[in-house]
mmCIF file of C-alpha atoms in Angstrom:
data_model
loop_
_atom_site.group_PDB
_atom_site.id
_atom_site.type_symbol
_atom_site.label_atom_id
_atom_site.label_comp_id
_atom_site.label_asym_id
_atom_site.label_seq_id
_atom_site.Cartn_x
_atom_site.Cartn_y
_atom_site.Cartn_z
ATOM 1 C CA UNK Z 1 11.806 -1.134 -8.695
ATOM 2 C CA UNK Z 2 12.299 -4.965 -10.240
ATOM 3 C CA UNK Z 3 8.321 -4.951 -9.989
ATOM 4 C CA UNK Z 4 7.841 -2.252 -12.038
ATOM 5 C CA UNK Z 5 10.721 -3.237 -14.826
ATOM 6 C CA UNK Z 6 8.893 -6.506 -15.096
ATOM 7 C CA UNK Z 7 5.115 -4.791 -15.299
ATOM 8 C CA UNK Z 8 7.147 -2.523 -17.987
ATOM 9 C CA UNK Z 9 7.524 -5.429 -20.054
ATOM 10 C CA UNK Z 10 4.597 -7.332 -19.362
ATOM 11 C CA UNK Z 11 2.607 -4.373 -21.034
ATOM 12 C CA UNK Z 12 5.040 -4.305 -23.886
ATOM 13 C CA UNK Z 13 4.415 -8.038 -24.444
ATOM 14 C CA UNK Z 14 -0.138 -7.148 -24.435
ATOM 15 C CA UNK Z 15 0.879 -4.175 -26.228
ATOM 16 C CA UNK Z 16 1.872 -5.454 -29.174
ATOM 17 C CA UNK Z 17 -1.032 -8.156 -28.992
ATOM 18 C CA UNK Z 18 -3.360 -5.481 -28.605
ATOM 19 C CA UNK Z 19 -2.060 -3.373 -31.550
ATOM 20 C CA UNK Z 20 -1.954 -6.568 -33.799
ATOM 21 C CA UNK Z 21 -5.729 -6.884 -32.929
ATOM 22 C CA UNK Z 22 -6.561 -3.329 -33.788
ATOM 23 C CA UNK Z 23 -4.619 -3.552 -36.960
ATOM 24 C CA UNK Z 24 -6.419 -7.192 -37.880
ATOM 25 C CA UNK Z 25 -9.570 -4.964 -36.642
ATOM 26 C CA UNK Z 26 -8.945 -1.842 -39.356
ATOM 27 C CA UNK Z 27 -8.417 -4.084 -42.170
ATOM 28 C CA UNK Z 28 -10.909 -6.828 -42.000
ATOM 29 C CA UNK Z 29 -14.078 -5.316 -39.997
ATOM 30 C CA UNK Z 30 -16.976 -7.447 -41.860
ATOM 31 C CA UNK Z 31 -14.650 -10.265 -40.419
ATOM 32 C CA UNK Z 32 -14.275 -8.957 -36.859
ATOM 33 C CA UNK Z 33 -18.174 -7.796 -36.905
ATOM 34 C CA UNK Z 34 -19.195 -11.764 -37.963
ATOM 35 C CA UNK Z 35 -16.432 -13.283 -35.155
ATOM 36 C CA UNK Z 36 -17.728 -10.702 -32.405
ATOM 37 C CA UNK Z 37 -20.844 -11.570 -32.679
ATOM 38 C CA UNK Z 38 -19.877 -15.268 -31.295
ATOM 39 C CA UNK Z 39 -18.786 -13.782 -27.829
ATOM 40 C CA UNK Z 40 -21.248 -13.737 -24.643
ATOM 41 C CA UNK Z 41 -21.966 -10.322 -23.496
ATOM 42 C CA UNK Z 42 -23.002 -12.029 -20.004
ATOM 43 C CA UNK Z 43 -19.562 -14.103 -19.522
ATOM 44 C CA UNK Z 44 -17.681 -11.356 -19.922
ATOM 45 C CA UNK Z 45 -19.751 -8.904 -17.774
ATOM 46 C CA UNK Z 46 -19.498 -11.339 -14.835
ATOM 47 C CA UNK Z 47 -15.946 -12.056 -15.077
ATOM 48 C CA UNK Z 48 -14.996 -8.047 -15.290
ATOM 49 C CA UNK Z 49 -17.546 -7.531 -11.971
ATOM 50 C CA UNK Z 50 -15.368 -10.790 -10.487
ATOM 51 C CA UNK Z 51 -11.910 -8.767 -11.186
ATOM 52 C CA UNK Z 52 -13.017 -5.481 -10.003
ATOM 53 C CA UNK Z 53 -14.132 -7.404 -6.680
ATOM 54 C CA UNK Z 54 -10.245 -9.317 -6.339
ATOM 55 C CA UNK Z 55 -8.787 -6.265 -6.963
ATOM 56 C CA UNK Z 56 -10.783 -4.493 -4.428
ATOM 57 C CA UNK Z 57 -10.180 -7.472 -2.369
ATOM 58 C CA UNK Z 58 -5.978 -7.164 -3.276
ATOM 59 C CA UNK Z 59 -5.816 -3.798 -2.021
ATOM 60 C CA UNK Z 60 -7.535 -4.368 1.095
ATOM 61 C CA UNK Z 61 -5.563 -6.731 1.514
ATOM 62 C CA UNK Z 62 -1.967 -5.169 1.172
ATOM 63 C CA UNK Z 63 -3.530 -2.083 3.393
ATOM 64 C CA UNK Z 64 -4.171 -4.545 6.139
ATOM 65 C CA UNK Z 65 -0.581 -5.852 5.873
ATOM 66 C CA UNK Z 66 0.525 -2.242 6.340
ATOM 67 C CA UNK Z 67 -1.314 -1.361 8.874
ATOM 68 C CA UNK Z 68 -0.001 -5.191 10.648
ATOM 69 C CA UNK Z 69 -3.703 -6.884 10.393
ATOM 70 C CA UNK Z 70 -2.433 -10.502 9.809
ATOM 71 C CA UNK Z 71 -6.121 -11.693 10.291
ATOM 72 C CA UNK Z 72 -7.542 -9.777 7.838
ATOM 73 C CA UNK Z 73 -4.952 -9.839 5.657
ATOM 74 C CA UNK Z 74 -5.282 -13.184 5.309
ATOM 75 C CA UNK Z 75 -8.616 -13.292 4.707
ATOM 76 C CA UNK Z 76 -8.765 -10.799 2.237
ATOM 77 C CA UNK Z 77 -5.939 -12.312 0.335
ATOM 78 C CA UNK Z 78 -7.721 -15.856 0.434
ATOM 79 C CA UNK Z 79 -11.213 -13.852 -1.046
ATOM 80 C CA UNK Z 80 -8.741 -13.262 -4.025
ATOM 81 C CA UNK Z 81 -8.376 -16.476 -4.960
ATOM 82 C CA UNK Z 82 -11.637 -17.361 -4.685
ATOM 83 C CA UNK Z 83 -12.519 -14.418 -6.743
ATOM 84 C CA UNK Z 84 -9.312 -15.671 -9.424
ATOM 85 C CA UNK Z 85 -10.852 -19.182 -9.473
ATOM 86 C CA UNK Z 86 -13.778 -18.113 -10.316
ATOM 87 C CA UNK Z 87 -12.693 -16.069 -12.867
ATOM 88 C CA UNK Z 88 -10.917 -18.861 -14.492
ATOM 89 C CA UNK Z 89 -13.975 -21.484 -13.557
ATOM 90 C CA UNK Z 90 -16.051 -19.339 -16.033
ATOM 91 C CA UNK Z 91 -13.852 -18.221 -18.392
ATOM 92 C CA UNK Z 92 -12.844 -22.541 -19.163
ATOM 93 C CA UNK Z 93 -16.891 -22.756 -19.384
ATOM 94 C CA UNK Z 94 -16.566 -20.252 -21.877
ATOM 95 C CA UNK Z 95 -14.126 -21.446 -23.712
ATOM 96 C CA UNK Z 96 -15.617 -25.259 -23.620
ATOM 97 C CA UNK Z 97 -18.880 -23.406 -25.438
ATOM 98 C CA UNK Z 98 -16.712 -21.769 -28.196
ATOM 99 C CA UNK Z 99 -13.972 -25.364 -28.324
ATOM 100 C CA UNK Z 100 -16.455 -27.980 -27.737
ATOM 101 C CA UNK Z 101 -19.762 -27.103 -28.954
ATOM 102 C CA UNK Z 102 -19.189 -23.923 -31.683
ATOM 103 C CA UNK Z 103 -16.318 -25.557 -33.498
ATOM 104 C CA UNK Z 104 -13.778 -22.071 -32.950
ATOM 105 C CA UNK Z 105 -11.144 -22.871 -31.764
ATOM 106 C CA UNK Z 106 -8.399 -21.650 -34.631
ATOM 107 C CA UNK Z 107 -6.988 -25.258 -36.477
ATOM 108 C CA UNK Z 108 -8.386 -28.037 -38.668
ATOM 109 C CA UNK Z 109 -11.600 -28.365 -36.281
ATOM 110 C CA UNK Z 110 -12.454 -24.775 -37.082
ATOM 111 C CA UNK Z 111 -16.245 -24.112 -38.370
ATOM 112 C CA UNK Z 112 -17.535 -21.416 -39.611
ATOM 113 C CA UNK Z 113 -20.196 -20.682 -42.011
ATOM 114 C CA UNK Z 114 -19.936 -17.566 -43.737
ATOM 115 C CA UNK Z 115 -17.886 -15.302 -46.275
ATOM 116 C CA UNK Z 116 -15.309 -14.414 -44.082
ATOM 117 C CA UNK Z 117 -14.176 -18.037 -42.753
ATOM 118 C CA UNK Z 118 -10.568 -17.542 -42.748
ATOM 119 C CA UNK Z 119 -10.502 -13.965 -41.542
ATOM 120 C CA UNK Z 120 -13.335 -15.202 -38.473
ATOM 121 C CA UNK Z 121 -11.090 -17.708 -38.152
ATOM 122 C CA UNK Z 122 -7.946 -14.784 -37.742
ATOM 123 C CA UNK Z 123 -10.644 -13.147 -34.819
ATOM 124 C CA UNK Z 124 -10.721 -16.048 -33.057
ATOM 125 C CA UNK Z 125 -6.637 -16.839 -32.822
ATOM 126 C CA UNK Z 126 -6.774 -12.980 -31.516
ATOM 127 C CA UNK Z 127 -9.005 -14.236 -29.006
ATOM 128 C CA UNK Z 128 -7.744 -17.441 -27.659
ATOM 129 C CA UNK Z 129 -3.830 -15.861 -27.788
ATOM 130 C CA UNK Z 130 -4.581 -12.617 -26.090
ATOM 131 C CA UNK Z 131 -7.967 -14.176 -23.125
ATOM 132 C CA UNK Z 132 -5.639 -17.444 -23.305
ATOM 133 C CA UNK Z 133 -2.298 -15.258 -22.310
ATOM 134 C CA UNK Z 134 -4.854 -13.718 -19.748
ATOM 135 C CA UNK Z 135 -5.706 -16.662 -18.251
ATOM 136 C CA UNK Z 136 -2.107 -17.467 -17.740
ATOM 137 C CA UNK Z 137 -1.037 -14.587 -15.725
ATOM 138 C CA UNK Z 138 -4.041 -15.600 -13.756
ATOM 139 C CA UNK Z 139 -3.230 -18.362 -12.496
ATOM 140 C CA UNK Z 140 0.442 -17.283 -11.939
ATOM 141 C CA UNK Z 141 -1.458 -14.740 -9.751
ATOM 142 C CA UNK Z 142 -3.600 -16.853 -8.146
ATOM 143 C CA UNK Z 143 -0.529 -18.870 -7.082
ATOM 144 C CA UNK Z 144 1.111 -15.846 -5.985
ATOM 145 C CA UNK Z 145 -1.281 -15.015 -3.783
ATOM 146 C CA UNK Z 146 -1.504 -18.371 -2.328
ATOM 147 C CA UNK Z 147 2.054 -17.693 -2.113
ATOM 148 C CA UNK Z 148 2.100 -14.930 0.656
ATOM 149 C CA UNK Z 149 -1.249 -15.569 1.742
ATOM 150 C CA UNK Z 150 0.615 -18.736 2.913
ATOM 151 C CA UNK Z 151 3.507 -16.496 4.589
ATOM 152 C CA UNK Z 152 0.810 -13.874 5.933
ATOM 153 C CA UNK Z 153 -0.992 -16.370 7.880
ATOM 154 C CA UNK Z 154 2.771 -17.753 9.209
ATOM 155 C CA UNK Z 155 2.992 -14.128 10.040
ATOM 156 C CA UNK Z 156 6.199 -13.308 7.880
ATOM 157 C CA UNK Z 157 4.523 -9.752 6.755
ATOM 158 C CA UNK Z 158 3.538 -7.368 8.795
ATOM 159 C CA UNK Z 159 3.626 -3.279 9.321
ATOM 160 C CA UNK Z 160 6.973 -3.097 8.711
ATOM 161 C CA UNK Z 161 7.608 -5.503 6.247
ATOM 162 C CA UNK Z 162 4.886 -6.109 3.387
ATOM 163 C CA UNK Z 163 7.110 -5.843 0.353
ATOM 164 C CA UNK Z 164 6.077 -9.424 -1.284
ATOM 165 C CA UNK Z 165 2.161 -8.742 -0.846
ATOM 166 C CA UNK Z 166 2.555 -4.972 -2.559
ATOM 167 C CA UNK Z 167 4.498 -6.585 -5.677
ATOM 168 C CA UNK Z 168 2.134 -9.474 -5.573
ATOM 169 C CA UNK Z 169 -1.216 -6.846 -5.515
ATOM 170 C CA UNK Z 170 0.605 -4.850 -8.496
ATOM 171 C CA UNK Z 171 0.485 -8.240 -10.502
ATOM 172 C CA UNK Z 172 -2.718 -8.630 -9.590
ATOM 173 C CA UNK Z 173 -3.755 -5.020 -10.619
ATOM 174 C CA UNK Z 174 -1.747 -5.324 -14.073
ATOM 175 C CA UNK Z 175 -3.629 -8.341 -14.973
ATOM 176 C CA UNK Z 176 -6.898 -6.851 -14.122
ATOM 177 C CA UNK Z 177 -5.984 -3.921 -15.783
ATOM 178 C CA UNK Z 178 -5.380 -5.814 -19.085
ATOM 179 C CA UNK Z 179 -8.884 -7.779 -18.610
ATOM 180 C CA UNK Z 180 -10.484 -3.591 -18.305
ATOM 181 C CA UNK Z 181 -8.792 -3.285 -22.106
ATOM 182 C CA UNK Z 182 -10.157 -7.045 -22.965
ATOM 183 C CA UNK Z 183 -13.301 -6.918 -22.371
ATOM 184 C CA UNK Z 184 -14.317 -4.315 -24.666
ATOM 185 C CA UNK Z 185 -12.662 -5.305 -26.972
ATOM 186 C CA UNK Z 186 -14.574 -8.793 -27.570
ATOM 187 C CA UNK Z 187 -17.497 -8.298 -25.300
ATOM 188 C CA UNK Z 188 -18.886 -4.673 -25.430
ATOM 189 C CA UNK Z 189 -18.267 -3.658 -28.527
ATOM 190 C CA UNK Z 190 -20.017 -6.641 -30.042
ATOM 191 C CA UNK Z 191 -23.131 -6.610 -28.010
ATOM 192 C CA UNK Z 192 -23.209 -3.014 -29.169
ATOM 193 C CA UNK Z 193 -23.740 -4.387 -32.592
ATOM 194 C CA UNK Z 194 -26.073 -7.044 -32.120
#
C-alpha cells in the first residue's frame, strides 16, 4: 500500500510538469515548433526500445522471485541495470550534444538564433527539468535494483517472500511509464514536423 501512496505522488509531482509543458506548448507553438526541432528522433527511439526491454526484463524478474528462481532472478534483475545504464549512458551523450556543442542548456550560455530566443529558451528548461527529473528516478532505480538484486543473489527473496523486488519493479514501471509520455512529447512529435 506505501508503494502505491508514494507512486500516487510521484505522478502528481510529473503531472504538474507535464501540464506546465502543455500549457507553455498552447501558448507559444512557433516557439515549441523551433526548440523541437533541436531534439534527435534516433536518441530517443533507442532509449524508449532500452526501457521497454528493462521493464520486460523487471517483470521477469519479480515472476522468477515468485515462482523462487533465485538464479534467474538474479540475472534478470542484473540485465536491468545494464539496460538503466545504458539508458542513462545515452541520454548524458545527449545531453553533452545539446550542453556542450549546441549552446541549450537554459542560463547565460544559452544560444539561439531565431525570433523566438527566449521562449526556445522556455522549451529547453521544460526539457532539461522534466528528462533531467527522469534521469533522477533512474538512477534511484538503478540503485534499487542493485539493491535487491544484491539480497536476491544472498537469497533473502524467494516464493514466499518477494515484497522488496515487486515495489522495486513498480518503480521501475512508473519511471518507464513517464519516459512512454516523454518521448512524444520532445521526440515524435517533432520528427513529425521536420
Amino acid at each position: 500500500m506505501g508503494m502505491w501512496v508514494f507512486l500516487i505522488t510521484e505522478i502528481m509531482f510529473f503531472g504538474g510538469m507535464f501540464a506546465g509543458y502543455m500549457i507553455y506548448r498552447f501558448m507559444y507553438y512557433q516557439a515549441w515548433l523551433e526548440g523541437s526541432q533541436h531534439m534527435d528522433f534516433w536518441y530517443g527511439s533507442i532509449n524508449t526500445v532500452v526501457l521497454l526491454c528493462s521493464s520486460l526484463t523487471m517483470a521477469l524478474a519479480v515472476r522468477s522471485t515468485q515462482l523462487g528462481l533465485r538464479r534467474s532472478s538474479v540475472v534478470l534483475l542484473l540485465i536491468t541495470i545494464l539496460f538503466g545504464l545504458a539508458f542513462l549512458g545515452i541520454k548524458g551523450v545527449e545531453y553533452y550534444g545539446h550542453i556542450v556543442d549546441e549552446h541549450q542548456f537554459p542560463g547565460p550560455s544559452f544560444r539561439f538564433a531565431g525570433a523566438y530566443t527566449a521562449q526556445v529558451e522556455m522549451f529547453f528548461s521544460f526539457y532539461f527539468a522534466m528528462t533531467g527529473f527522469h534521469a533522477l528516478h533512474m538512477v534511484i532505480g538503478v540503485g534499487l535494483v542493485s539493491f535487491v538484486a544484491y539480497h536476491a543473489w544472498k537469497g533473502r527473496y524467494h516464493a514466499h517472500y518477494y515484497t522488496p523486488v515487486e515495489n522495486v519493479g513498480l518503480y521501475w514501471h512508473f519511471v518507464d511509464i513517464v519516459w512512454i509520455y516523454l518521448y512524444p512529447l520532445f521526440y515524435l512529435i517533432s520528427h513529425i514536423h521536420k
